[in-house]
Coordinates of C-alpha atoms in Angstrom, one line a residue:
M26 CA 63.6 130.7 -122.7
N27 CA 64.5 128.5 -119.7
A28 CA 65.4 125.0 -119.6
V29 CA 61.9 123.8 -118.9
D30 CA 60.1 125.8 -121.6
E31 CA 62.7 124.6 -124.2
R32 CA 62.0 120.7 -123.0
E33 CA 58.3 121.4 -123.5
R34 CA 59.0 122.7 -126.7
R35 CA 61.0 120.2 -128.1
W36 CA 58.6 117.6 -126.9
R37 CA 55.7 119.5 -128.7
L38 CA 57.7 119.3 -131.8
V39 CA 58.5 115.6 -131.6
L40 CA 54.7 114.6 -130.5
G41 CA 52.7 117.0 -132.7
R42 CA 49.6 119.1 -132.4
E43 CA 48.1 117.0 -130.1
A44 CA 50.5 117.5 -127.4
Q45 CA 50.5 120.9 -125.3
C46 CA 53.2 123.5 -125.0
P47 CA 52.1 126.2 -122.4
S48 CA 54.4 128.5 -123.5
G49 CA 53.1 128.1 -127.3
L50 CA 55.4 128.0 -130.2
S51 CA 56.8 130.8 -132.1
T52 CA 56.1 131.6 -135.9
A53 CA 59.5 129.8 -137.0
D54 CA 58.4 126.8 -134.6
Q55 CA 54.7 126.5 -136.2
G56 CA 56.5 126.6 -139.6
M57 CA 59.0 123.8 -138.3
D58 CA 56.0 121.8 -136.9
A59 CA 54.2 122.3 -140.1
A60 CA 57.2 120.6 -142.1
L61 CA 57.4 117.7 -139.6
E62 CA 53.9 117.2 -139.7
A63 CA 53.7 116.6 -143.3
L64 CA 56.2 113.9 -143.3
Y65 CA 55.7 112.1 -140.1
N66 CA 52.2 111.6 -139.5
R67 CA 50.5 108.7 -137.6
G68 CA 48.6 107.6 -140.6
D69 CA 49.4 104.7 -142.9
G70 CA 52.5 106.2 -144.0
S71 CA 51.1 107.3 -147.4
G72 CA 51.1 111.0 -146.5
N73 CA 47.2 111.1 -147.3
G74 CA 46.3 111.8 -143.7
S75 CA 44.5 109.7 -141.0
S76 CA 41.8 110.0 -138.3
S77 CA 41.0 113.0 -136.7
G78 CA 43.4 113.9 -133.7
E79 CA 46.4 112.4 -135.3
R80 CA 49.2 113.8 -137.5
S81 CA 48.0 114.1 -140.7
A82 CA 48.6 116.7 -143.6
G83 CA 51.0 114.7 -146.0
L84 CA 52.8 116.0 -149.1
G85 CA 50.2 114.8 -151.7
G86 CA 51.2 114.4 -155.1
S87 CA 52.0 117.8 -156.4
A88 CA 55.7 118.3 -157.3
P89 CA 55.2 122.3 -156.7
R90 CA 54.0 121.5 -153.3
V91 CA 56.8 119.1 -152.4
A92 CA 59.3 121.4 -153.9
R93 CA 58.1 124.0 -151.3
W94 CA 58.3 121.5 -148.5
L95 CA 61.8 120.7 -149.4
G96 CA 62.7 124.5 -149.3
D97 CA 60.9 124.7 -146.2
I98 CA 63.1 122.0 -144.3
R99 CA 66.2 123.4 -145.6
E100 CA 65.1 126.6 -144.0
Y101 CA 64.3 125.2 -140.5
F102 CA 66.8 122.6 -140.2
P103 CA 70.5 121.7 -140.6
S104 CA 71.8 119.9 -143.7
S105 CA 72.4 116.6 -141.7
V106 CA 68.7 116.6 -140.6
V107 CA 67.7 117.6 -144.1
Q108 CA 69.2 114.7 -145.5
V109 CA 67.6 112.3 -143.2
M110 CA 64.0 113.8 -143.6
Q111 CA 64.4 113.7 -147.5
K112 CA 65.5 109.9 -147.3
D113 CA 62.3 109.3 -144.9
A114 CA 60.2 111.1 -147.5
M115 CA 61.4 108.6 -150.2
D116 CA 60.8 105.8 -148.0
R117 CA 57.5 106.8 -146.4
L118 CA 55.9 108.9 -149.0
G119 CA 56.8 107.4 -152.2
L120 CA 58.4 110.5 -153.7
H121 CA 60.9 108.7 -156.2
Q122 CA 58.5 109.7 -159.5
L123 CA 58.5 113.1 -158.5
L124 CA 62.4 113.3 -158.5
L125 CA 61.9 113.1 -162.2
E126 CA 60.7 116.8 -162.4
P127 CA 63.3 119.2 -163.1
E128 CA 62.2 121.7 -160.4
M129 CA 62.6 119.1 -157.7
M130 CA 66.2 118.7 -158.6
E131 CA 66.7 122.3 -157.5
A132 CA 65.1 121.9 -154.3
V133 CA 66.7 118.8 -152.9
E134 CA 69.7 118.8 -150.6
P135 CA 72.2 116.7 -152.5
D136 CA 73.8 113.8 -150.5
V137 CA 74.8 110.0 -151.3
H138 CA 71.4 108.6 -150.5
L139 CA 69.8 111.2 -153.2
V140 CA 72.4 110.1 -155.8
G141 CA 71.4 106.4 -155.2
T142 CA 67.6 107.2 -155.5
L143 CA 68.3 109.1 -158.8
L144 CA 70.8 106.3 -160.3
S145 CA 67.8 103.7 -159.6
L146 CA 65.8 106.1 -161.6
N147 CA 68.4 106.7 -164.3
R148 CA 66.4 104.2 -167.1
V149 CA 63.2 106.0 -166.7
M150 CA 64.5 109.6 -166.2
P151 CA 63.2 111.9 -168.9
D152 CA 65.6 114.0 -171.0
Q153 CA 64.7 117.3 -169.3
A154 CA 65.3 115.7 -165.8
R155 CA 68.3 114.0 -166.7
E156 CA 70.8 116.9 -167.1
S157 CA 69.5 118.4 -163.7
A158 CA 69.9 115.0 -162.1
R159 CA 73.6 115.0 -163.6
A160 CA 74.3 118.3 -161.9
V161 CA 73.0 117.1 -158.5
V162 CA 75.2 114.0 -158.8
R163 CA 78.2 116.1 -160.0
R164 CA 77.8 118.1 -156.9
V165 CA 78.0 115.2 -154.5
V166 CA 80.8 113.5 -156.5
D167 CA 83.0 116.7 -156.7
D168 CA 82.5 117.2 -152.7
L169 CA 83.4 113.5 -151.9
E170 CA 86.4 113.6 -154.3
R171 CA 87.7 116.7 -152.6
R172 CA 87.4 114.9 -149.4
V173 CA 88.9 111.6 -149.9
A174 CA 91.4 112.3 -152.8
Q175 CA 94.4 113.7 -150.7
K176 CA 94.4 111.2 -148.0
T177 CA 93.9 108.3 -150.6
R178 CA 96.7 109.3 -152.8
S179 CA 99.1 109.8 -149.8
L180 CA 98.4 106.6 -147.8
V181 CA 98.4 104.5 -151.0
Q182 CA 101.4 106.0 -152.6
G183 CA 103.3 105.4 -149.1
A184 CA 102.2 101.9 -149.3
I185 CA 103.4 101.4 -152.6
D186 CA 106.9 103.0 -151.7
R187 CA 107.2 100.7 -148.5
S188 CA 106.2 97.6 -150.4
A189 CA 109.6 97.9 -152.2
R190 CA 112.3 97.1 -149.7
T191 CA 115.9 97.1 -150.3
H192 CA 118.8 95.8 -147.7
R193 CA 121.2 98.3 -149.6
P194 CA 119.6 101.7 -149.1
R195 CA 121.6 104.4 -150.9
R196 CA 120.9 107.1 -148.8
A197 CA 119.9 107.9 -145.2
A198 CA 116.7 109.3 -146.4
D199 CA 115.7 105.8 -147.8
I200 CA 116.4 103.8 -144.6
D201 CA 113.1 102.5 -142.8
W202 CA 114.4 103.1 -139.3
N203 CA 111.4 101.3 -137.4
A204 CA 111.9 98.2 -139.8
T205 CA 115.6 98.4 -139.2
I206 CA 115.4 98.6 -135.6
R207 CA 113.2 95.6 -135.4
R208 CA 115.4 93.6 -137.5
N209 CA 118.7 94.4 -135.2
L210 CA 117.0 94.0 -131.8
A211 CA 119.4 91.0 -131.1
H212 CA 122.3 93.6 -131.7
Y213 CA 121.3 95.8 -128.8
L214 CA 124.4 96.9 -126.5
P215 CA 123.1 97.5 -123.1
E216 CA 126.4 99.0 -121.9
H217 CA 126.0 101.7 -124.7
N218 CA 122.4 101.7 -124.7
T219 CA 122.3 101.7 -128.3
I220 CA 121.6 98.9 -131.4
V221 CA 124.5 98.2 -133.8
P222 CA 122.6 97.6 -137.1
Q223 CA 124.2 94.8 -139.0
T224 CA 121.4 94.9 -141.7
L225 CA 119.7 97.9 -143.0
V226 CA 116.1 97.9 -144.1
G227 CA 115.2 100.6 -146.7
Y228 CA 112.5 101.8 -149.0
G229 CA 113.2 100.7 -152.7
R230 CA 113.1 103.5 -155.3
R231 CA 111.3 102.2 -158.2
S232 CA 110.3 103.9 -161.3
R233 CA 106.9 105.7 -161.0
G234 CA 105.6 103.3 -163.6
V235 CA 102.6 100.9 -162.7
Q236 CA 103.6 99.0 -159.7
K237 CA 100.3 97.5 -158.6
D238 CA 97.2 96.3 -160.1
V239 CA 93.9 97.2 -158.4
V240 CA 90.6 95.6 -159.7
L241 CA 87.3 96.7 -158.0
A242 CA 84.3 94.9 -158.7
I243 CA 81.1 96.6 -157.3
D244 CA 77.7 94.9 -156.6
Q245 CA 75.1 97.2 -158.3
S246 CA 72.2 95.5 -156.7
G247 CA 69.7 97.9 -155.0
S248 CA 70.9 97.7 -151.2
M249 CA 74.3 98.6 -152.3
A250 CA 73.5 102.0 -153.7
S251 CA 75.7 104.0 -151.4
S252 CA 78.5 101.5 -151.9
V253 CA 78.3 102.0 -155.5
V254 CA 78.7 105.6 -155.1
Y255 CA 81.8 105.9 -153.0
A256 CA 83.4 102.9 -154.7
S257 CA 83.1 105.0 -158.1
V258 CA 84.7 107.9 -156.4
F259 CA 87.4 105.9 -154.8
G260 CA 87.8 104.2 -158.2
A261 CA 88.3 107.2 -160.0
V262 CA 91.1 108.5 -157.5
L263 CA 93.0 105.3 -157.7
A264 CA 93.0 105.4 -161.5
S265 CA 94.5 108.9 -161.4
M266 CA 97.7 107.5 -159.6
K267 CA 100.2 106.6 -162.4
T268 CA 101.8 103.8 -160.2
L269 CA 98.5 101.8 -160.1
R270 CA 96.5 100.0 -162.9
T271 CA 92.9 100.6 -161.7
S272 CA 90.1 98.5 -163.2
L273 CA 86.4 98.8 -162.2
V274 CA 83.7 96.5 -163.1
V275 CA 80.0 96.5 -162.0
F276 CA 77.6 93.7 -162.0
D277 CA 74.2 92.1 -161.4
T278 CA 73.4 89.3 -163.5
A279 CA 75.8 91.0 -166.2
V280 CA 79.1 92.2 -166.1
V281 CA 80.0 95.6 -167.4
D282 CA 83.5 97.1 -167.7
L283 CA 83.6 100.8 -166.8
T284 CA 87.3 101.2 -166.5
E285 CA 87.5 103.5 -169.5
Q286 CA 84.8 106.1 -167.7
L287 CA 87.2 106.2 -164.7
T288 CA 88.4 109.6 -165.6
D289 CA 84.9 111.0 -164.6
P290 CA 83.1 109.1 -161.6
V291 CA 79.9 110.7 -162.8
E292 CA 80.2 108.9 -166.0
V293 CA 80.9 105.6 -164.0
L294 CA 77.8 106.3 -161.9
F295 CA 75.5 106.8 -164.9
G296 CA 77.0 103.5 -166.5
T297 CA 75.5 101.4 -163.5
Q298 CA 71.9 100.3 -163.3
L299 CA 71.0 99.7 -159.5
G300 CA 68.7 96.8 -159.0
G301 CA 68.1 93.3 -160.3
G302 CA 69.7 89.8 -159.6
T303 CA 73.4 89.1 -158.6
H304 CA 76.0 86.8 -160.3
I305 CA 79.2 87.1 -158.3
N306 CA 80.8 84.2 -159.7
K307 CA 80.8 85.7 -163.3
A308 CA 82.0 89.0 -162.0
I309 CA 84.9 87.2 -160.4
A310 CA 85.7 85.2 -163.5
Y311 CA 85.7 88.3 -165.5
C312 CA 88.0 89.9 -163.1
Q313 CA 90.4 87.0 -163.1
G314 CA 91.0 87.8 -166.7
L315 CA 92.0 91.2 -165.9
I316 CA 94.9 90.2 -163.5
S317 CA 98.1 89.4 -165.1
K318 CA 100.5 89.8 -162.2
P319 CA 98.8 88.0 -159.0
N320 CA 101.7 88.8 -156.7
D321 CA 101.4 92.5 -157.4
S322 CA 97.3 92.5 -157.4
V323 CA 94.7 93.7 -155.2
F324 CA 91.1 92.5 -155.9
V325 CA 88.3 94.3 -154.2
L326 CA 85.0 92.7 -154.2
I327 CA 82.2 95.0 -152.7
S328 CA 79.1 93.0 -152.7
D329 CA 76.4 91.6 -149.8
L330 CA 77.5 88.1 -151.0
Y331 CA 73.9 87.0 -151.8
E332 CA 74.9 84.8 -154.9
G333 CA 72.3 83.9 -157.6
G334 CA 74.9 81.9 -159.6
V335 CA 76.9 78.9 -158.5
R336 CA 78.1 79.3 -155.1
E337 CA 80.7 76.8 -154.9
E338 CA 82.4 78.0 -158.0
M339 CA 82.6 81.5 -156.7
L340 CA 84.2 80.3 -153.6
R341 CA 86.5 78.2 -155.6
R342 CA 87.6 81.3 -157.8
V343 CA 88.3 83.3 -154.4
A344 CA 90.5 80.5 -153.2
A345 CA 92.3 80.3 -156.7
M346 CA 93.0 84.1 -156.6
K347 CA 94.4 83.9 -153.1
A348 CA 96.5 80.9 -153.8
A349 CA 98.0 82.6 -156.6
G350 CA 99.2 85.4 -154.6
V351 CA 96.5 88.1 -155.2
Q352 CA 95.5 90.1 -152.2
V353 CA 91.7 89.5 -151.9
V354 CA 89.6 92.1 -150.2
V355 CA 85.9 91.4 -149.5
L356 CA 83.7 94.6 -148.3
L357 CA 80.0 93.8 -147.3
A358 CA 79.4 97.7 -147.7
L359 CA 81.6 100.9 -148.2
S360 CA 79.4 103.4 -146.5
D361 CA 78.5 105.1 -143.2
E362 CA 75.3 103.3 -143.0
G363 CA 76.2 100.9 -140.1
A364 CA 75.9 97.3 -140.1
P365 CA 74.8 95.9 -143.5
F366 CA 72.6 92.9 -144.4
Y367 CA 74.6 90.3 -146.1
D368 CA 74.7 86.5 -146.7
R369 CA 76.4 85.2 -143.5
R370 CA 77.1 81.6 -144.8
N371 CA 79.1 82.8 -147.6
A372 CA 80.8 85.5 -145.4
S373 CA 81.7 82.5 -143.1
A374 CA 83.1 80.3 -146.0
L375 CA 85.4 83.1 -147.0
A376 CA 86.6 83.6 -143.7
E377 CA 87.4 80.1 -143.3
M378 CA 89.8 80.4 -146.4
G379 CA 91.6 83.6 -144.8
V380 CA 89.3 86.0 -146.7
P381 CA 87.5 88.2 -143.9
A382 CA 84.3 89.8 -145.3
F383 CA 83.6 93.0 -143.4
A384 CA 81.9 96.8 -143.9
C385 CA 84.3 99.4 -144.1
T386 CA 83.5 103.1 -143.8
P387 CA 84.8 105.6 -146.5
D388 CA 87.2 107.4 -144.0
A389 CA 88.8 104.0 -143.4
F390 CA 89.1 103.0 -147.0
P391 CA 92.4 104.6 -147.8
E392 CA 94.0 103.1 -144.9
L393 CA 92.7 99.6 -145.6
M394 CA 94.0 100.1 -149.4
A395 CA 97.2 100.9 -147.9
A396 CA 97.2 97.9 -145.9
A397 CA 96.3 95.4 -148.9
I398 CA 99.0 96.9 -151.1
Q399 CA 101.6 96.2 -148.4
G400 CA 100.4 92.8 -148.2
Q401 CA 99.2 93.0 -144.5
P402 CA 97.0 90.5 -143.1
L403 CA 93.6 91.7 -143.3
R404 CA 92.3 89.9 -140.3
S405 CA 94.6 91.9 -138.0
W406 CA 93.4 95.1 -139.8
V407 CA 90.0 94.3 -139.4
E408 CA 90.3 93.5 -135.7
K409 CA 92.2 96.6 -135.0
H410 CA 89.4 98.7 -136.6
Q411 CA 86.7 96.8 -134.7
D412 CA 88.2 97.5 -131.5
A413 CA 88.9 101.0 -132.1

């Protein structure tokens, strides 16, 4: 197929059957076109069809038919496109209830968005669908954990080691040469083109017991679904490190401590209840009670900052934690979904007290945690990554 024919083919698939394609569509393209038409019609978005000459078809209300459609799109499109189409089907055609059917669980392509949808249906899910849903969630969580665990443990443990400084390193291997050179620049001898260090800076060799406390507070309002998934996986990875004491709480208008479930992020996820209001102040108050060593603690609040409680008290609590020595991190989202919706007034108030509120991708989160553990200024970290 030449370039012109390929361009005509692509436009035909985009525009639908009313568009003309002189070279026609192959059998595979016809199947692809039917799958697209069932979802992206020009009707009212309900999938029930529209006036003559416009994309119609729709998926209707039949679980077997939808299951076949899900199988078709997995045949015709790559996984990344399938995930987008599944999400669009949820939004445009209202397929949430059909996900309660076990056969649907076997047909879908597991991804973070789907996990969020399943968690939002957790409380109404029949028993026969619950085990299938757990299997889907398990597949996604295991995949995420494989992707992030090694990088997270490596960067965070390195940060813990570097946060323990000594001016009397016992071995050459314990010397932080970059820090030593910076400390001794005044002792540079140009005639010898070298530095004569008068002060060594080394890594302290602490015990492998608990050295830092990490408290994760996760907003479980409906808009935070992807963030809840990623945060739960990262929480489980951090909890597996003996040098950290990791706590995880989720909140809406109530606060639930899920720390005991951190050995299994799937249990954490099914302990959440997506949707409902938000009481950030109550969650922060609970987390304050978990912090016993402020100077060795990192508090991570993951929330869109839409506060349903007492705003002024929430801000006072954050200020008090920061003044006590806690490294406070406020994430508006922990996901790959781009710029989030958030309460700009509260974000501005936090920034004024030296606590920047920003979105973070899962790939950048391990480095962010390493910076927080080392006590680096987070404003500089944010600016660096926004410019990158």
